Every structure is written in structure tokens, then in C-alpha cells.
Tab-separated table of C-alpha atoms in Angstrom:
chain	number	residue	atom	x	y	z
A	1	UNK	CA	115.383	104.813	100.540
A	2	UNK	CA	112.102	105.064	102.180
A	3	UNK	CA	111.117	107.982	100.017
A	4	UNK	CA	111.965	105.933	96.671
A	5	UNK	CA	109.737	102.990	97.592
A	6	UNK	CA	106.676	104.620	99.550
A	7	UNK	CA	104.891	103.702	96.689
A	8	UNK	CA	104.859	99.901	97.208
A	9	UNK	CA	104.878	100.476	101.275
A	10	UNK	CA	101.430	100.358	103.368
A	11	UNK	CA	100.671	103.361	105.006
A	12	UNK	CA	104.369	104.825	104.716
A	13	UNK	CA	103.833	108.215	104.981
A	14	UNK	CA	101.377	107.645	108.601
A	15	UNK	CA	104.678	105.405	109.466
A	16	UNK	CA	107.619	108.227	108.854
A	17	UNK	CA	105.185	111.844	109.699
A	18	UNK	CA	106.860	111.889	113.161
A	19	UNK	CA	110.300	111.845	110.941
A	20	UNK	CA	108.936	114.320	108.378
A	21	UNK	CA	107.873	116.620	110.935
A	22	UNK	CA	111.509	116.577	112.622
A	23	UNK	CA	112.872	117.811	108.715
A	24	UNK	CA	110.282	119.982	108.080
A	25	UNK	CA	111.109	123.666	106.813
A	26	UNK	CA	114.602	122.684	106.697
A	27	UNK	CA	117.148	122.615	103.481
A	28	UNK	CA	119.250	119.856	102.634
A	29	UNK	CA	122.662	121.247	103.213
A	30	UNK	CA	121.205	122.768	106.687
A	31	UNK	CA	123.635	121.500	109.270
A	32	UNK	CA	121.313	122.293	112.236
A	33	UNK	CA	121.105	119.093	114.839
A	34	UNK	CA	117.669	117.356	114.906
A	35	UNK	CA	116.237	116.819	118.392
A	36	UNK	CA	116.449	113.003	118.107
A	37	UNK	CA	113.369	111.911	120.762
A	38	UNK	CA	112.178	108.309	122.267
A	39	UNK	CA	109.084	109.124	119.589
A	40	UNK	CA	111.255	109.359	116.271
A	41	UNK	CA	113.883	106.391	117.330
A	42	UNK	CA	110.536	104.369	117.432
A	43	UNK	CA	109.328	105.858	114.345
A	44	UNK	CA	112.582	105.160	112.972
A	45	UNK	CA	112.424	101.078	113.488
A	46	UNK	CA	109.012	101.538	112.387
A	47	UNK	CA	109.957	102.807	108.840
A	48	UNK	CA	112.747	99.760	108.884
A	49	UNK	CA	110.262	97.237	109.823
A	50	UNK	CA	107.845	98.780	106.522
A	51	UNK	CA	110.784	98.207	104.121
A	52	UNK	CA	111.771	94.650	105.577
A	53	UNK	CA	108.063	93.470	105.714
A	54	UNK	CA	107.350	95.216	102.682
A	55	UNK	CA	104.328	93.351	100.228
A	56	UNK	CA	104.979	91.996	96.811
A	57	UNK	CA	103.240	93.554	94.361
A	58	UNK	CA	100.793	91.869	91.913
A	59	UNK	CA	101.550	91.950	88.138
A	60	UNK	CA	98.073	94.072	86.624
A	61	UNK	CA	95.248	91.599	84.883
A	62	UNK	CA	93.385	93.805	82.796
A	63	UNK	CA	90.424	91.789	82.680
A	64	UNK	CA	90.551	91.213	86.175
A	65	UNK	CA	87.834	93.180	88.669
A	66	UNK	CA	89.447	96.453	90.622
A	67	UNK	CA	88.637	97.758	93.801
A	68	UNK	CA	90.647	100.900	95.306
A	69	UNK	CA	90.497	100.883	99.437
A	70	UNK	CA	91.172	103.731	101.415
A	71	UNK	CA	91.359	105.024	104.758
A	72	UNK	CA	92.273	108.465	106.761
A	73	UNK	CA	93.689	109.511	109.910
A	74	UNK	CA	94.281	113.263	111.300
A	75	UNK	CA	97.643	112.917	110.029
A	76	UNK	CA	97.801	111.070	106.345
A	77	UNK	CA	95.808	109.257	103.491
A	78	UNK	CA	96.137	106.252	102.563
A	79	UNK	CA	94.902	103.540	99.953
A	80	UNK	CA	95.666	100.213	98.068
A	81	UNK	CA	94.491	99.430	94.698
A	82	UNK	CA	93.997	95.671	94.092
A	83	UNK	CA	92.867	93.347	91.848
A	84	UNK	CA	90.035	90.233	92.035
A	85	UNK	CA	91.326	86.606	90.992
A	86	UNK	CA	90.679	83.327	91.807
A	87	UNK	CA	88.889	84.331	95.318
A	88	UNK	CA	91.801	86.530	96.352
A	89	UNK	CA	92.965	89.857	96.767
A	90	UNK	CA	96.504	90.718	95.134
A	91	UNK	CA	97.481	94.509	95.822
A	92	UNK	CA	98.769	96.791	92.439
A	93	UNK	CA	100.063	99.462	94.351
A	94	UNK	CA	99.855	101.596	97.853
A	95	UNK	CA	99.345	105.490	97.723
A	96	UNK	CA	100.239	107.620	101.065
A	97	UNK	CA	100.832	110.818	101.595
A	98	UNK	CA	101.113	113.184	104.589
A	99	UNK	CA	98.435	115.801	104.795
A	100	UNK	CA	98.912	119.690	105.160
A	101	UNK	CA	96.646	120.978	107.798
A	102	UNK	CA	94.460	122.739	105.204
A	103	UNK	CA	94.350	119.334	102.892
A	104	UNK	CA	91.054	117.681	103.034
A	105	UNK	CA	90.609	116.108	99.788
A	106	UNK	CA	91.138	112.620	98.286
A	107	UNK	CA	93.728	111.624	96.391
A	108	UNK	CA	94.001	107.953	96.046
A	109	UNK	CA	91.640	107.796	92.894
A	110	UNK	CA	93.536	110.777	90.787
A	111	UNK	CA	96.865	108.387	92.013
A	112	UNK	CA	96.029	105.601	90.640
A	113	UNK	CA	93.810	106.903	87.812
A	114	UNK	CA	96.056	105.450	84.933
A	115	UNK	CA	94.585	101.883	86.027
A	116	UNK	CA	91.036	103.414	86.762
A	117	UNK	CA	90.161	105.479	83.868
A	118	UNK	CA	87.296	103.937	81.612
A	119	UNK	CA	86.752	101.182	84.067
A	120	UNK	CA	84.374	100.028	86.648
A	121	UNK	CA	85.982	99.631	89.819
A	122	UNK	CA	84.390	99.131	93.691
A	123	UNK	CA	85.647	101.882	96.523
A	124	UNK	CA	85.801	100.598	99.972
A	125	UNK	CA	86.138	103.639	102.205
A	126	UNK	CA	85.606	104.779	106.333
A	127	UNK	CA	84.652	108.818	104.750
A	128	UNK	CA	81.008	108.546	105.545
A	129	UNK	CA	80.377	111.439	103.620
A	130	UNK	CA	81.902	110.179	100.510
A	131	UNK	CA	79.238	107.620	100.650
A	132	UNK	CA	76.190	109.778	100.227
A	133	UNK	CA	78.599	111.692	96.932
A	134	UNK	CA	78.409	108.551	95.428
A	135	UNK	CA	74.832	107.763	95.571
A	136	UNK	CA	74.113	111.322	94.393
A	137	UNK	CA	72.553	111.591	90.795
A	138	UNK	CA	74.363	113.855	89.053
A	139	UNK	CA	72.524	114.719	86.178
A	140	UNK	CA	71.399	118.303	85.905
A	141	UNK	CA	67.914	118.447	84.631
């Protein structure tokens, strides 16, 4: 269930990596017993806690202002795209995903780029680098 709605869940896959990990290499129908630990029955209520808390998603203004925030651990990616009215924040949609140990890259703006594409949108990020690639001009002379 988790897995279907990770899409409209903050941060899911940060939440359940201590659960993927415990999976990990292993087929469905592979009857081996999981090493259930202290760490993954807390990770566990964690992921239950995500689904009951879970936001309400925002149906998409069009002429409303965007702004895609994101943020990275060691383990996962994460962002939210939202939308400007009235004052107020309302979120779109969350993107999360687990990163391999040789994944570096973003992701959150190819996600989401349906809703991006041909508009002008703000990105609130902690990649310091990703600042100064922004403020780059990129015209070849």
C-alpha cells in the first residue's frame, strides 16, 4: 500500500529505506525469513504514521505561481511541488525516491516536468552547488 501512494506521501521513501534495505536483492516468492530488528519495527510505525497523517493534495491552478522544493539526505531525494494562492502554499504532489550509492543526480524536476514544462517556476533547494548552475549563463558565444 505504501508503494501505491508514495507519490502523495512526504519523504516516503527516507521513511521505508530501512524496510527496503531488509527486501533488497530478494524475489517475491523468496521464502527466506527477514531479520525483523528494533530499527525496522520503528521504521515500520513510521511508514503507518505517513499513510495515516498523509496531506491532501491541492487540485492544479494553471494560472497559479509554481515553486518545486527539494531536499537530500545520504540516503534519498526528496521534493514537493506546490502552488501560490491567496498567501498560501497548497502542495500538487511529493516525489521520493531511494538513492543507489552511485546516484547523484536530481530528479524532482524531470518528475514533475508535465506541470513544469513551458513555465516559470521558483526552486527552493539545500544543493549549494545547484545554486551557482543556475546563475550560470549558458549561452555559448
Amino acid at each position: 500500500m505504501l508503494n501505491f501512494y508514495h507519490r502523495f506521501l512526504k519523504n516516503a521513501a527516507s521513511v521505508q529505506a530501512c524496510l527496503h534495505d531488509l527486501v533488497k536483492g530478494k524475489a517475491k516468492k523468496d521464502k527466506s525469513v527477514i531479520a525483523w530488528s528494533v530499527e525496522a519495527k520503528i521504521a515500520f510505525q513510521a511508514c503507518k504514521d505517513v499513510l495515516v497523517q498523509s496531506t491532501i493534495l491541492a487540485y492544479p491552478k494553471y494560472d497559479a505561481q509554481l515553486s518545486l522544493v527539494t531536499d537530500a539526505s545520504e540516503t534519498a531525494i526528496g521534493a514537493v511541488l506546490q502552488q501560490h494562492v491567496d498567501g498560501s502554499s497548497e502542495p500538487l504532489g511529493f516525489f521520493s525516491r531511494k538513492l543507489t550509492p552511485a546516484e547523484r543526480k536530481y530528479r524532482s524536476a524531470k518528475f514533475f516536468r508535465h506541470f513544469l514544462e513551458g513555465r516559470d517556476f521558483v526552486v527552493f533547494t539545500d544543493h549549494k552547488p545547484l545554486t551557482f548552475a543556475f546563475k550560470q549563463n549558458h549561452e555559448k558565444n
